[in-house]
């Protein structure tokens, strides 16, 4: 049995990054469905997706506004922060990247890396966000995992660590072989996913791909290299923990594949999120300034509170301010200092946003992402902190340098 001593160890603050049309909204929907957050699958084409709840977004078919949704998977809480994929909303992507601890980058299995995937990838690099790659649309004619992986390697330059191989192709894409566990995951026409031994006709290829994965991991991870040199192979446990270290340190990118539209591949993707991406405890403490002096705040519920507002939504419930709490605890009724507007703010209600429902909370602690009602002046980018222990997490209004291309 796995014992998590610190409740923060089971939190994943996750973003989905993609080029428009790669399938970010569909992946998000399928995650909400797989985690039981929604009971009906939303479809992009009929405007019923829950993350795109702004009518303007539905009309335009692109995700403009970030929404944070909490869901549960395998004893973990995944706070899913939707990030706009459209290049016009780079500031929003930037702000969302600030509050993430890890991300899934979605690629189209036919198109591979597209220009916007590249720019969002670079932004995520700047923020040091560990990533997993999901090669989506494996059911499409012309889908090619190896070609997509090659374009990731060539254009984005990470070391791809391919942990799955597809079973079938295009129309007959029916499953994946998990190369870490050497088991097949097969989807039936319904949504059920069944685990099975690797099919006989794929055994030799699966063994060769597993070998390639072991070599790629041993090359990057000193502990794995030692085992590889001693035994000539890598056991499942060493492989998993090395994949986790490499992902968290940004030294490699785990690659999975699937078809979100056909609901194939989302469960193993969630397993990978939990296994490889960091919790708020695994990332460096947040840094900020007080009177020009640099300070660090640990992800500790007992530390003075510091939170970043990253999204403000006007909703029928009221003005919802989405907060990433970096340190301390905030409680309903607390008075906090808005270090950006230089005024006090009172926390009315604290809500955990679950798709289209809002669950009220009495308090929220470091590492969490929640929405609060009652803040009057806080805007995206404002720091909220203890009135007697001020901190500014993000200097307001620092313009991005303008880069002109001759
Ligand atoms: P976003 O712009 O990245 O949010 O992408 P969407 O989720 O809106 O998807 C763009 C289009 O691709 C929509 O028409 C989806 O139905 C379609 N799509 C998404 N995932 C898949 C997939 O796995 N296979 C296929 N064939 N189409 C998909």
Tab-separated table of C-alpha atoms and ligand atoms in Angstrom, residues 18-27 44-45 61-63 136-140 258-262, ligand 1:
chain	number	residue	atom	x	y	z
A	18	UNK	CA	-1.675	22.525	-27.752
A	19	UNK	CA	-1.895	24.067	-31.146
A	20	UNK	CA	-5.494	25.022	-31.971
A	21	UNK	CA	-7.325	21.968	-33.313
A	22	UNK	CA	-4.865	19.372	-31.945
A	23	UNK	CA	-7.626	18.201	-29.608
A	24	UNK	CA	-7.026	20.014	-26.322
A	25	UNK	CA	-10.722	20.574	-25.646
A	26	UNK	CA	-11.580	16.980	-26.529
A	27	UNK	CA	-8.768	15.631	-24.315
A	44	UNK	CA	-16.781	20.211	-29.431
A	45	UNK	CA	-18.948	20.241	-32.543
A	61	UNK	CA	-14.670	27.061	-31.492
A	62	UNK	CA	-11.451	28.004	-29.713
A	63	UNK	CA	-10.636	28.043	-26.041
A	136	UNK	CA	-3.646	12.521	-30.361
A	137	UNK	CA	-5.795	11.610	-33.376
A	138	UNK	CA	-4.160	8.193	-33.864
A	139	UNK	CA	-7.402	7.162	-35.602
A	140	UNK	CA	-6.902	9.648	-38.461
A	258	UNK	CA	-4.303	7.874	-28.349
A	259	UNK	CA	-7.453	9.183	-29.867
A	260	UNK	CA	-9.324	11.496	-27.553
A	261	UNK	CA	-12.238	11.683	-29.940
A	262	UNK	CA	-12.715	7.918	-29.791
B	1	LIG	P1	-8.559	22.275	-29.661
B	1	LIG	O1	-8.697	23.405	-30.603
B	1	LIG	O2	-7.112	21.873	-29.496
B	1	LIG	O3	-9.249	22.469	-28.361
B	1	LIG	O4	-9.158	20.984	-30.409
B	1	LIG	P2	-10.606	20.329	-30.292
B	1	LIG	O5	-10.674	19.419	-29.118
B	1	LIG	O6	-11.615	21.397	-30.427
B	1	LIG	O7	-10.580	19.388	-31.573
B	1	LIG	C1	-10.462	19.920	-32.886
B	1	LIG	C2	-11.185	19.009	-33.862
B	1	LIG	O8	-10.510	17.742	-33.904
B	1	LIG	C3	-12.626	18.714	-33.444
B	1	LIG	O9	-13.411	18.628	-34.602
B	1	LIG	C4	-12.527	17.343	-32.761
B	1	LIG	O10	-13.735	16.607	-32.853
B	1	LIG	C5	-11.408	16.693	-33.560
B	1	LIG	N1	-10.668	15.695	-32.768
B	1	LIG	C6	-10.253	15.797	-31.493
B	1	LIG	N2	-9.619	14.667	-31.102
B	1	LIG	C7	-9.651	13.840	-32.167
B	1	LIG	C8	-9.169	12.503	-32.392
B	1	LIG	O11	-8.603	11.835	-31.522
B	1	LIG	N3	-9.392	11.986	-33.644
B	1	LIG	C9	-10.012	12.682	-34.638
B	1	LIG	N4	-10.174	12.072	-35.805
B	1	LIG	N5	-10.499	13.913	-34.446
B	1	LIG	C10	-10.318	14.494	-33.235
